[in-house]
């Protein structure tokens, strides 16, 4: 069983549920392997007349350092049964371990962008924009107090969705 390529406009399901409740993995190339990080903040839509995805990555994360240098990333979504693996990828650092190996994921690449073969939905994205999200960009002080008491702010990364793969 493999993947079928579809158009971004053919993706079904609720991204509020996929991202916020089920979570997703952000995949970036790290040296010759994959760096995987669980994320639950982001979205998808149309930007600059193209299908786009956007993610928020804290500056302290290895994924942030990698995204500053790489040209793209993947967003992968999973069915039931992967919560433990997603928990590992969200709580451990790629600086300390190979998370794909620890989770038993099989890494594949689309060009230089990694994803895992266990995913049900894969968005391959080419980085098109970035914006820092610092305290001056947040209009509601309770957000700064509630989410950034450690001053570890996010940066927003915007990717054009160049390929969508779904499980056959």
CSV table of N, CA and C in Angstrom, one decimal, residues 20-161:
chain,number,residue,atom,x,y,z
A,20,UNK,N,-5.2,20.7,15.3
A,20,UNK,CA,-5.4,21.0,16.7
A,20,UNK,C,-5.7,19.8,17.6
A,21,UNK,N,-6.3,18.8,17.1
A,21,UNK,CA,-6.7,17.6,18.0
A,21,UNK,C,-5.8,16.4,17.7
A,22,UNK,N,-5.6,16.1,16.4
A,22,UNK,CA,-4.9,14.9,16.0
A,22,UNK,C,-3.4,15.2,16.0
A,23,UNK,N,-3.0,16.5,15.8
A,23,UNK,CA,-1.6,16.9,15.7
A,23,UNK,C,-1.0,16.5,14.3
A,24,UNK,N,0.1,17.1,14.0
A,24,UNK,CA,0.8,16.8,12.7
A,24,UNK,C,2.3,16.8,13.0
A,25,UNK,N,3.1,16.2,12.1
A,25,UNK,CA,4.5,16.2,12.2
A,25,UNK,C,5.0,17.2,11.2
A,26,UNK,N,6.0,18.0,11.6
A,26,UNK,CA,6.7,18.9,10.6
A,26,UNK,C,8.0,18.1,10.3
A,27,UNK,N,8.2,17.9,9.1
A,27,UNK,CA,9.5,17.2,8.7
A,27,UNK,C,10.4,18.1,7.9
A,28,UNK,N,11.7,18.1,8.4
A,28,UNK,CA,12.7,18.8,7.7
A,28,UNK,C,13.9,18.0,7.5
A,29,UNK,N,14.7,18.3,6.5
A,29,UNK,CA,15.9,17.5,6.3
A,29,UNK,C,17.0,18.0,7.3
A,30,UNK,N,17.6,17.1,8.0
A,30,UNK,CA,18.6,17.4,8.9
A,30,UNK,C,19.9,16.6,8.6
A,31,UNK,N,20.9,17.2,8.0
A,31,UNK,CA,22.0,16.5,7.5
A,31,UNK,C,21.5,15.5,6.4
A,32,UNK,N,21.7,14.2,6.6
A,32,UNK,CA,21.3,13.3,5.6
A,32,UNK,C,20.0,12.5,6.1
A,33,UNK,N,19.4,13.0,7.2
A,33,UNK,CA,18.2,12.3,7.7
A,33,UNK,C,17.1,13.2,7.9
A,34,UNK,N,16.1,12.8,8.6
A,34,UNK,CA,14.9,13.6,8.9
A,34,UNK,C,14.8,14.1,10.3
A,35,UNK,N,14.4,15.3,10.4
A,35,UNK,CA,14.0,15.8,11.8
A,35,UNK,C,12.5,15.9,11.8
A,36,UNK,N,11.9,15.4,12.8
A,36,UNK,CA,10.4,15.4,12.9
A,36,UNK,C,10.1,16.1,14.2
A,37,UNK,N,9.1,17.0,14.1
A,37,UNK,CA,8.6,17.7,15.3
A,37,UNK,C,7.1,17.8,15.3
A,38,UNK,N,6.5,17.4,16.3
A,38,UNK,CA,5.0,17.5,16.5
A,38,UNK,C,4.6,18.9,16.6
A,39,UNK,N,3.5,19.3,15.9
A,39,UNK,CA,3.0,20.6,16.0
A,39,UNK,C,1.5,20.6,16.1
A,40,UNK,N,0.9,21.5,16.7
A,40,UNK,CA,-0.6,21.6,16.8
A,40,UNK,C,-1.0,23.0,16.6
A,41,UNK,N,-0.1,23.9,16.0
A,41,UNK,CA,-0.5,25.2,15.7
A,41,UNK,C,-0.1,25.4,14.2
A,42,UNK,N,-1.1,25.8,13.4
A,42,UNK,CA,-0.9,26.0,12.0
A,42,UNK,C,-2.2,26.0,11.2
A,43,UNK,N,-2.1,26.0,9.9
A,43,UNK,CA,-3.3,26.0,9.1
A,43,UNK,C,-2.9,25.8,7.6
A,44,UNK,N,-4.0,25.8,6.8
A,44,UNK,CA,-3.8,25.7,5.4
A,44,UNK,C,-4.9,26.5,4.7
A,45,UNK,N,-4.6,27.0,3.5
A,45,UNK,CA,-5.6,27.8,2.7
A,45,UNK,C,-4.9,28.3,1.5
A,46,UNK,N,-5.3,29.4,1.0
A,46,UNK,CA,-4.8,30.0,-0.2
A,46,UNK,C,-4.0,31.3,0.2
A,47,UNK,N,-2.8,31.4,-0.3
A,47,UNK,CA,-2.0,32.6,-0.1
A,47,UNK,C,-1.2,32.9,-1.4
A,48,UNK,N,-1.2,34.1,-1.8
A,48,UNK,CA,-0.5,34.5,-3.1
A,48,UNK,C,-1.0,33.6,-4.2
A,49,UNK,N,-2.3,33.3,-4.2
A,49,UNK,CA,-2.9,32.6,-5.3
A,49,UNK,C,-2.5,31.1,-5.4
A,50,UNK,N,-1.9,30.6,-4.4
A,50,UNK,CA,-1.4,29.2,-4.3
A,50,UNK,C,-1.9,28.5,-3.1
A,51,UNK,N,-2.1,27.2,-3.1
A,51,UNK,CA,-2.4,26.4,-1.9
A,51,UNK,C,-1.2,26.6,-1.0
A,52,UNK,N,-1.5,26.9,0.3
A,52,UNK,CA,-0.4,27.2,1.2
A,52,UNK,C,-0.7,26.5,2.6
A,53,UNK,N,0.4,26.3,3.3
A,53,UNK,CA,0.3,25.9,4.7
A,53,UNK,C,1.1,26.8,5.5
A,54,UNK,N,0.7,27.0,6.8
A,54,UNK,CA,1.6,27.8,7.7
A,54,UNK,C,1.7,27.1,9.0
A,55,UNK,N,2.9,27.3,9.5
A,55,UNK,CA,3.3,26.6,10.8
A,55,UNK,C,3.9,27.6,11.7
A,56,UNK,N,3.9,27.4,13.0
A,56,UNK,CA,4.5,28.3,14.0
A,56,UNK,C,5.5,27.4,14.7
A,57,UNK,N,6.8,27.9,14.7
A,57,UNK,CA,7.9,27.1,15.3
A,57,UNK,C,8.6,28.0,16.3
A,58,UNK,N,8.8,27.5,17.5
A,58,UNK,CA,9.5,28.3,18.6
A,58,UNK,C,11.0,28.4,18.2
A,59,UNK,N,11.6,29.5,18.5
A,59,UNK,CA,13.0,29.8,18.2
A,59,UNK,C,13.9,28.8,18.8
A,60,UNK,N,13.5,28.2,20.0
A,60,UNK,CA,14.4,27.3,20.7
A,60,UNK,C,14.5,25.9,20.1
A,61,UNK,N,13.6,25.6,19.1
A,61,UNK,CA,13.5,24.2,18.6
A,61,UNK,C,14.6,24.0,17.5
A,62,UNK,N,15.1,22.8,17.4
A,62,UNK,CA,16.0,22.4,16.3
A,62,UNK,C,15.4,22.7,15.0
A,63,UNK,N,14.1,22.4,14.9
A,63,UNK,CA,13.3,22.5,13.6
A,63,UNK,C,13.4,24.0,13.1
A,64,UNK,N,13.4,24.9,14.1
A,64,UNK,CA,13.5,26.4,13.7
A,64,UNK,C,14.9,26.6,13.1
A,65,UNK,N,16.0,26.1,13.7
A,65,UNK,CA,17.3,26.3,13.1
A,65,UNK,C,17.4,25.7,11.7
A,66,UNK,N,16.8,24.5,11.6
A,66,UNK,CA,16.8,23.9,10.3
A,66,UNK,C,16.1,24.6,9.2
A,67,UNK,N,14.9,25.1,9.6
A,67,UNK,CA,14.0,25.8,8.6
A,67,UNK,C,14.7,27.1,8.2
A,68,UNK,N,15.5,27.7,9.0
A,68,UNK,CA,16.2,28.9,8.6
A,68,UNK,C,17.2,28.6,7.4
A,69,UNK,N,17.6,27.4,7.2
A,69,UNK,CA,18.5,27.0,6.2
A,69,UNK,C,17.9,26.2,5.0
A,70,UNK,N,16.9,25.5,5.3
A,70,UNK,CA,16.3,24.6,4.3
A,70,UNK,C,15.3,25.3,3.4
A,71,UNK,N,14.9,24.7,2.3
A,71,UNK,CA,14.0,25.4,1.4
A,71,UNK,C,12.5,24.9,1.5
A,72,UNK,N,12.3,23.8,2.3
A,72,UNK,CA,11.0,23.3,2.4
A,72,UNK,C,10.8,22.4,3.6
A,73,UNK,N,9.6,21.9,3.8
A,73,UNK,CA,9.2,21.1,4.9
A,73,UNK,C,8.0,20.2,4.5
A,74,UNK,N,7.7,19.2,5.3
A,74,UNK,CA,6.5,18.4,5.1
A,74,UNK,C,5.6,18.5,6.3
A,75,UNK,N,4.3,18.4,6.1
A,75,UNK,CA,3.4,18.2,7.2
A,75,UNK,C,2.7,16.9,7.0
A,76,UNK,N,2.8,16.0,8.0
A,76,UNK,CA,2.2,14.7,7.9
A,76,UNK,C,1.2,14.5,8.9
A,77,UNK,N,0.1,13.8,8.5
A,77,UNK,CA,-1.0,13.6,9.4
A,77,UNK,C,-1.3,12.1,9.5
A,78,UNK,N,-1.7,11.6,10.6
A,78,UNK,CA,-1.8,10.2,10.9
A,78,UNK,C,-3.2,9.7,11.3
A,79,UNK,N,-3.4,8.5,11.2
A,79,UNK,CA,-4.6,7.9,11.7
A,79,UNK,C,-4.5,7.6,13.2
A,80,UNK,N,-5.5,6.9,13.7
A,80,UNK,CA,-5.4,6.5,15.1
A,80,UNK,C,-4.2,5.6,15.4
A,81,UNK,N,-3.7,5.6,16.6
A,81,UNK,CA,-2.7,4.7,16.9
A,81,UNK,C,-1.3,5.3,16.9
A,82,UNK,N,-1.1,6.5,16.7
A,82,UNK,CA,0.2,7.2,16.6
A,82,UNK,C,0.4,8.2,17.7
A,83,UNK,N,-0.5,8.3,18.6
A,83,UNK,CA,-0.4,9.4,19.6
A,83,UNK,C,0.9,9.3,20.4
A,84,UNK,N,1.3,8.1,20.8
A,84,UNK,CA,2.5,7.9,21.6
A,84,UNK,C,3.7,8.4,20.8
A,85,UNK,N,3.8,8.1,19.5
A,85,UNK,CA,4.9,8.5,18.6
A,85,UNK,C,4.9,10.0,18.5
A,86,UNK,N,3.7,10.6,18.3
A,86,UNK,CA,3.6,12.1,18.1
A,86,UNK,C,4.0,12.7,19.5
A,87,UNK,N,3.7,12.1,20.6
A,87,UNK,CA,4.1,12.6,21.9
A,87,UNK,C,5.7,12.7,22.0
A,88,UNK,N,6.3,11.6,21.5
A,88,UNK,CA,7.8,11.6,21.6
A,88,UNK,C,8.3,12.7,20.7
A,89,UNK,N,7.8,12.9,19.5
A,89,UNK,CA,8.3,13.9,18.5
A,89,UNK,C,8.0,15.3,19.0
A,90,UNK,N,7.1,15.4,19.9
A,90,UNK,CA,6.8,16.8,20.5
A,90,UNK,C,7.5,17.1,21.8
A,91,UNK,N,8.0,16.1,22.4
A,91,UNK,CA,8.6,16.3,23.7
A,91,UNK,C,10.1,16.1,23.8
A,92,UNK,N,10.7,15.4,22.8
A,92,UNK,CA,12.1,15.1,22.7
A,92,UNK,C,12.7,16.0,21.6
A,93,UNK,N,14.0,16.2,21.8
A,93,UNK,CA,14.8,17.0,20.8
A,93,UNK,C,15.5,16.2,19.8
A,94,UNK,N,15.5,16.6,18.6
A,94,UNK,CA,16.4,16.0,17.5
A,94,UNK,C,17.8,16.2,17.8
A,95,UNK,N,18.2,17.1,18.7
A,95,UNK,CA,19.6,17.3,19.0
A,95,UNK,C,20.1,16.1,19.8
A,96,UNK,N,19.2,15.4,20.5
A,96,UNK,CA,19.6,14.4,21.4
A,96,UNK,C,19.3,13.0,20.9
A,97,UNK,N,18.4,12.9,19.9
A,97,UNK,CA,18.0,11.5,19.4
A,97,UNK,C,17.5,11.6,18.0
A,98,UNK,N,17.5,10.4,17.3
A,98,UNK,CA,16.8,10.3,16.0
A,98,UNK,C,15.4,9.9,16.3
A,99,UNK,N,14.5,10.9,16.2
A,99,UNK,CA,13.1,10.6,16.6
A,99,UNK,C,12.4,9.6,15.7
A,100,UNK,N,12.7,9.7,14.4
A,100,UNK,CA,12.1,8.8,13.4
A,100,UNK,C,12.4,7.3,13.8
A,101,UNK,N,13.7,7.1,14.1
A,101,UNK,CA,14.2,5.8,14.5
A,101,UNK,C,13.5,5.4,15.9
A,102,UNK,N,13.5,6.3,16.8
A,102,UNK,CA,12.9,6.0,18.1
A,102,UNK,C,11.4,5.6,18.0
A,103,UNK,N,10.7,6.2,17.0
A,103,UNK,CA,9.3,5.9,16.9
A,103,UNK,C,9.0,4.8,15.9
A,104,UNK,N,10.0,4.3,15.3
A,104,UNK,CA,9.8,3.2,14.3
A,104,UNK,C,9.2,3.7,13.0
A,105,UNK,N,9.4,5.0,12.7
A,105,UNK,CA,8.9,5.5,11.4
A,105,UNK,C,9.8,5.2,10.3
A,106,UNK,N,9.3,5.0,9.1
A,106,UNK,CA,10.0,4.7,7.9
A,106,UNK,C,10.0,6.1,7.1
A,107,UNK,N,11.2,6.6,7.0
A,107,UNK,CA,11.4,7.9,6.4
A,107,UNK,C,11.5,7.7,4.9
A,108,UNK,N,10.8,8.6,4.1
A,108,UNK,CA,10.9,8.7,2.7
A,108,UNK,C,11.2,10.2,2.4
A,109,UNK,N,11.7,10.4,1.2
A,109,UNK,CA,12.0,11.8,0.8
A,109,UNK,C,11.3,12.1,-0.6
A,110,UNK,N,10.8,13.3,-0.7
A,110,UNK,CA,10.3,13.9,-1.9
A,110,UNK,C,11.4,15.0,-2.2
A,111,UNK,N,12.3,14.6,-3.1
A,111,UNK,CA,13.5,15.5,-3.3
A,111,UNK,C,14.3,15.6,-2.0
A,112,UNK,N,14.4,16.8,-1.4
A,112,UNK,CA,15.1,16.9,-0.2
A,112,UNK,C,14.2,17.1,1.0
A,113,UNK,N,12.9,16.8,0.9
A,113,UNK,CA,11.9,17.0,2.0
A,113,UNK,C,11.5,15.6,2.5
A,114,UNK,N,11.7,15.3,3.8
A,114,UNK,CA,11.3,14.1,4.3
A,114,UNK,C,9.9,14.0,4.8
A,115,UNK,N,9.4,12.8,4.8
A,115,UNK,CA,8.0,12.5,5.4
A,115,UNK,C,8.1,11.0,5.8
A,116,UNK,N,7.1,10.6,6.5
A,116,UNK,CA,7.1,9.2,6.9
A,116,UNK,C,6.0,8.4,6.2
A,117,UNK,N,6.4,7.2,5.9
A,117,UNK,CA,5.5,6.3,5.1
A,117,UNK,C,4.3,5.8,5.9
A,118,UNK,N,4.2,6.1,7.2
A,118,UNK,CA,3.1,5.7,8.0
A,118,UNK,C,2.0,6.7,8.0
A,119,UNK,N,2.2,7.9,7.4
A,119,UNK,CA,1.2,8.9,7.4
A,119,UNK,C,0.0,8.6,6.5
A,120,UNK,N,-1.1,9.2,6.8
A,120,UNK,CA,-2.3,9.1,5.9
A,120,UNK,C,-2.4,10.2,4.9
A,121,UNK,N,-1.8,11.4,5.3
A,121,UNK,CA,-1.8,12.6,4.4
A,121,UNK,C,-0.5,13.3,4.6
A,122,UNK,N,0.1,13.7,3.4
A,122,UNK,CA,1.4,14.3,3.4
A,122,UNK,C,1.2,15.6,2.6
A,123,UNK,N,1.6,16.7,3.1
A,123,UNK,CA,1.7,18.0,2.4
A,123,UNK,C,3.2,18.3,2.2
A,124,UNK,N,3.7,18.4,1.0
A,124,UNK,CA,5.0,18.8,0.7
A,124,UNK,C,5.0,20.3,0.4
A,125,UNK,N,5.8,21.0,1.1
A,125,UNK,CA,5.8,22.5,1.1
A,125,UNK,C,7.1,23.1,0.8
A,126,UNK,N,7.1,24.1,-0.1
A,126,UNK,CA,8.3,24.9,-0.4
A,126,UNK,C,8.2,26.2,0.4
A,127,UNK,N,9.2,26.5,1.2
A,127,UNK,CA,9.2,27.7,2.0
A,127,UNK,C,9.1,29.0,1.1
A,128,UNK,N,8.1,29.8,1.4
A,128,UNK,CA,7.8,31.0,0.6
A,128,UNK,C,7.9,32.3,1.5
A,129,UNK,N,7.7,32.1,2.8
A,129,UNK,CA,7.8,33.3,3.6
A,129,UNK,C,8.0,33.0,5.1
A,130,UNK,N,8.4,34.0,5.8
A,130,UNK,CA,8.7,33.8,7.3
A,130,UNK,C,8.4,35.2,7.9
A,131,UNK,N,7.9,35.1,9.1
A,131,UNK,CA,7.7,36.3,9.9
A,131,UNK,C,7.8,36.0,11.4
A,132,UNK,N,8.6,36.8,12.0
A,132,UNK,CA,8.8,36.6,13.5
A,132,UNK,C,7.5,37.1,14.2
A,133,UNK,N,7.1,36.3,15.2
A,133,UNK,CA,6.0,36.6,16.1
A,133,UNK,C,6.5,37.0,17.5
A,134,UNK,N,6.9,38.2,17.7
A,134,UNK,CA,7.4,38.7,18.9
A,134,UNK,C,6.3,39.4,19.7
A,135,UNK,N,6.7,39.9,20.9
A,135,UNK,CA,5.7,40.5,21.8
A,135,UNK,C,5.0,41.7,21.1
A,136,UNK,N,5.7,42.4,20.3
A,136,UNK,CA,5.1,43.6,19.6
A,136,UNK,C,4.1,43.2,18.6
A,137,UNK,N,4.1,42.0,18.1
A,137,UNK,CA,3.1,41.5,17.1
A,137,UNK,C,1.9,41.0,17.7
A,138,UNK,N,1.9,40.8,19.0
A,138,UNK,CA,0.7,40.2,19.7
A,138,UNK,C,-0.1,41.3,20.4
A,139,UNK,N,-1.3,41.5,20.0
A,139,UNK,CA,-2.1,42.6,20.5
A,139,UNK,C,-2.7,42.3,21.8
A,140,UNK,N,-2.9,41.1,22.2
A,140,UNK,CA,-3.6,40.7,23.4
A,140,UNK,C,-2.5,40.3,24.4
A,141,UNK,N,-2.3,41.2,25.5
A,141,UNK,CA,-1.3,40.9,26.5
A,141,UNK,C,-1.5,39.5,27.2
A,142,UNK,N,-2.7,39.1,27.3
A,142,UNK,CA,-2.9,37.8,28.0
A,142,UNK,C,-2.3,36.6,27.2
A,143,UNK,N,-2.2,36.8,25.9
A,143,UNK,CA,-1.5,35.7,25.1
A,143,UNK,C,0.0,35.7,25.4
A,144,UNK,N,0.6,36.8,25.5
A,144,UNK,CA,2.0,36.9,25.9
A,144,UNK,C,2.2,36.3,27.3
A,145,UNK,N,1.4,36.6,28.2
A,145,UNK,CA,1.5,36.1,29.6
A,145,UNK,C,1.2,34.6,29.6
A,146,UNK,N,0.2,34.2,28.8
A,146,UNK,CA,-0.2,32.8,28.9
A,146,UNK,C,0.7,31.8,28.1
A,147,UNK,N,1.3,32.3,27.0
A,147,UNK,CA,2.0,31.3,26.2
A,147,UNK,C,3.5,31.6,26.1
A,148,UNK,N,3.9,32.8,26.5
A,148,UNK,CA,5.3,33.2,26.3
A,148,UNK,C,6.0,33.8,27.5
A,149,UNK,N,5.6,33.3,28.7
A,149,UNK,CA,6.3,33.8,29.9
A,149,UNK,C,7.8,33.5,29.9
A,150,UNK,N,8.2,32.5,29.1
A,150,UNK,CA,9.6,32.2,29.0
A,150,UNK,C,10.3,33.0,27.9
A,151,UNK,N,9.6,33.8,27.2
A,151,UNK,CA,10.1,34.6,26.1
A,151,UNK,C,10.6,33.8,24.9
A,152,UNK,N,10.1,32.6,24.8
A,152,UNK,CA,10.5,31.7,23.7
A,152,UNK,C,9.3,31.8,22.6
A,153,UNK,N,9.4,32.8,21.8
A,153,UNK,CA,8.4,33.1,20.8
A,153,UNK,C,8.5,32.3,19.6
A,154,UNK,N,7.4,32.2,18.8
A,154,UNK,CA,7.4,31.5,17.6
A,154,UNK,C,7.8,32.4,16.4
A,155,UNK,N,8.2,31.7,15.3
A,155,UNK,CA,8.2,32.4,14.0
A,155,UNK,C,7.2,31.7,13.2
A,156,UNK,N,6.6,32.4,12.3
A,156,UNK,CA,5.6,31.9,11.3
A,156,UNK,C,6.4,31.5,10.0
A,157,UNK,N,6.2,30.3,9.6
A,157,UNK,CA,6.7,29.9,8.3
A,157,UNK,C,5.6,29.6,7.3
A,158,UNK,N,5.6,30.1,6.1
A,158,UNK,CA,4.6,29.9,5.1
A,158,UNK,C,5.2,29.0,4.0
A,159,UNK,N,4.5,28.0,3.7
A,159,UNK,CA,5.0,27.1,2.6
A,159,UNK,C,3.9,26.9,1.5
A,160,UNK,N,4.4,27.0,0.3
A,160,UNK,CA,3.5,26.7,-0.8
A,160,UNK,C,3.4,25.2,-0.9
A,161,UNK,N,2.1,24.7,-0.9
A,161,UNK,CA,1.9,23.2,-1.0
A,161,UNK,C,2.2,22.8,-2.4
